[in-house]
Coordinates of C-alpha atoms in Angstrom, one line a residue:
M1 CA 0.0 0.0 0.0
L2 CA 1.2 3.5 -0.8
G3 CA 1.2 6.4 1.7
L4 CA 0.5 9.9 0.6
G5 CA 4.2 10.7 0.5
A6 CA 4.9 7.7 -1.9
V7 CA 2.0 8.6 -4.1
A8 CA 2.9 12.3 -4.1
A9 CA 6.4 11.4 -5.3
H10 CA 4.8 9.5 -8.2
P11 CA 1.5 11.1 -9.1
A12 CA 0.9 8.8 -12.0
M13 CA 0.7 6.0 -9.4
A14 CA -2.3 7.6 -7.6
R15 CA -5.0 5.5 -9.2
G16 CA -8.5 5.1 -7.7
Q17 CA -7.6 2.2 -5.4
D18 CA -4.5 4.0 -4.2
L19 CA -6.6 7.1 -3.3
I20 CA -9.2 5.0 -1.5
A21 CA -6.5 3.2 0.5
I22 CA -5.0 6.6 1.5
V23 CA -8.4 7.8 2.8
K24 CA -9.1 4.6 4.6
R25 CA -5.8 4.9 6.5
T26 CA -6.0 8.6 7.2
P27 CA -6.6 9.2 10.9
A28 CA -10.2 10.5 11.5
A29 CA -8.6 13.2 13.7
A30 CA -6.9 14.6 10.5
L31 CA -10.4 15.7 9.3
D32 CA -11.5 17.1 12.6
A33 CA -9.4 17.3 15.8
S34 CA -12.3 16.2 18.0
L35 CA -12.4 12.8 16.3
A36 CA -10.5 9.6 17.2
R37 CA -7.0 9.1 15.9
T38 CA -8.1 5.7 14.5
P39 CA -8.0 5.0 10.7
F40 CA -10.8 6.8 8.9
E41 CA -12.4 3.5 7.7
T42 CA -12.4 2.1 11.3
W43 CA -13.9 5.3 12.7
L44 CA -16.5 5.5 10.0
A45 CA -17.7 1.9 10.5
S46 CA -17.9 2.5 14.3
L47 CA -20.4 5.3 13.9
R48 CA -23.2 2.7 13.4
G49 CA -21.4 -0.6 14.2
T50 CA -21.3 -1.3 10.5
A51 CA -18.9 -3.8 9.0
P52 CA -16.2 -2.0 7.0
S53 CA -17.2 -4.2 4.1
A54 CA -20.7 -2.6 4.0
I55 CA -19.2 0.9 3.3
T56 CA -19.0 1.6 -0.5
W57 CA -16.0 3.5 -1.8
E58 CA -15.7 5.4 -5.1
V59 CA -13.4 7.9 -6.7
N60 CA -15.2 10.7 -8.5
D61 CA -15.1 14.3 -9.6
C62 CA -16.5 15.7 -6.4
G63 CA -19.8 16.2 -8.1
E64 CA -18.8 19.2 -10.1
G65 CA -17.4 17.8 -13.4
G66 CA -20.7 17.2 -15.1
D67 CA -20.9 20.8 -16.4
G68 CA -17.6 20.4 -18.3
R69 CA -15.5 22.5 -15.9
A70 CA -12.4 21.1 -14.2
A71 CA -13.2 19.6 -10.8
P72 CA -11.2 18.4 -7.8
T73 CA -11.1 14.6 -7.2
C74 CA -12.8 13.1 -4.3
V75 CA -13.1 9.7 -2.6
E76 CA -16.7 9.1 -1.6
A77 CA -17.7 6.8 1.2
G78 CA -21.3 5.6 1.4
V79 CA -22.6 4.4 4.8
P80 CA -25.8 2.3 4.7
L81 CA -28.3 3.6 7.2
G82 CA -31.0 1.0 6.6
G83 CA -33.7 0.6 3.9
D84 CA -33.0 2.8 1.0
T85 CA -31.0 5.5 3.0
V86 CA -27.3 6.1 2.6
A87 CA -25.1 8.8 4.1
Y88 CA -22.4 10.0 1.8
L89 CA -19.2 11.8 2.7
R90 CA -16.8 13.1 0.0
L91 CA -13.2 13.9 0.8
G92 CA -11.1 15.9 -1.5
V93 CA -7.9 14.2 -2.4
R94 CA -6.6 15.9 -5.5
G95 CA -7.0 19.6 -6.5
I96 CA -8.2 21.0 -9.8
D97 CA -4.5 21.2 -10.7
G98 CA -4.2 17.4 -10.3
K99 CA -1.9 17.6 -7.3
L100 CA -2.6 15.3 -4.3
V101 CA -3.8 17.0 -1.2
P102 CA -4.3 15.6 2.3
P103 CA -7.9 14.3 2.5
E104 CA -10.4 17.0 3.6
V105 CA -14.2 17.1 3.9
F106 CA -15.6 18.4 0.6
D107 CA -19.3 17.4 0.7
L108 CA -21.8 15.7 3.1
S109 CA -25.2 14.4 2.2
V110 CA -27.9 11.8 2.9
K111 CA -29.8 10.0 0.2
E112 CA -33.3 8.7 1.1
G113 CA -34.8 6.9 -1.8
S114 CA -34.1 9.2 -4.7
R115 CA -33.9 12.4 -2.7
Y116 CA -30.5 13.8 -1.6
S117 CA -30.2 16.3 1.2
S118 CA -27.1 18.3 1.9
V119 CA -25.7 18.3 5.4
P120 CA -23.9 21.6 6.4
N121 CA -21.1 20.2 8.6
L122 CA -19.4 17.1 9.8
A123 CA -20.8 17.3 13.3
E124 CA -24.4 17.3 12.0
W125 CA -23.6 14.5 9.5
I126 CA -22.2 12.3 12.3
A127 CA -25.3 13.0 14.4
R128 CA -27.6 12.0 11.5
V129 CA -25.7 8.8 10.9
R130 CA -25.8 7.9 14.6
R131 CA -29.5 8.6 15.2
R132 CA -30.9 7.1 12.0
Q133 CA -33.2 4.1 12.9
R134 CA -31.4 0.8 12.2

């Protein structure tokens, strides 16, 4: 597995699975100092007692590239909340210039059926994930 330093030295090596691996290993506290210093994937799964394998991972254009403009690159994690509800967290990992950046919160949302709702901050997103009926 590559660390951010190894990938930064060889940007061409930063393929989707490498970016996902970096995010999974990033300490949750790197995103918010109030969070645990455990790897992000472990912390994320612990929010609902979800198996890490139940979380979906994807690399995408941070939801902005559909209009033809350049967009940063994100790693998106989808946490199942039961039924047809999924909480999504997008972390920016590459700037518009293509350079790798430390993972940072880019977008938070919850999808219920076909309806997406934006969540304004990480604390509220965490609260929604934790309180959602199982």
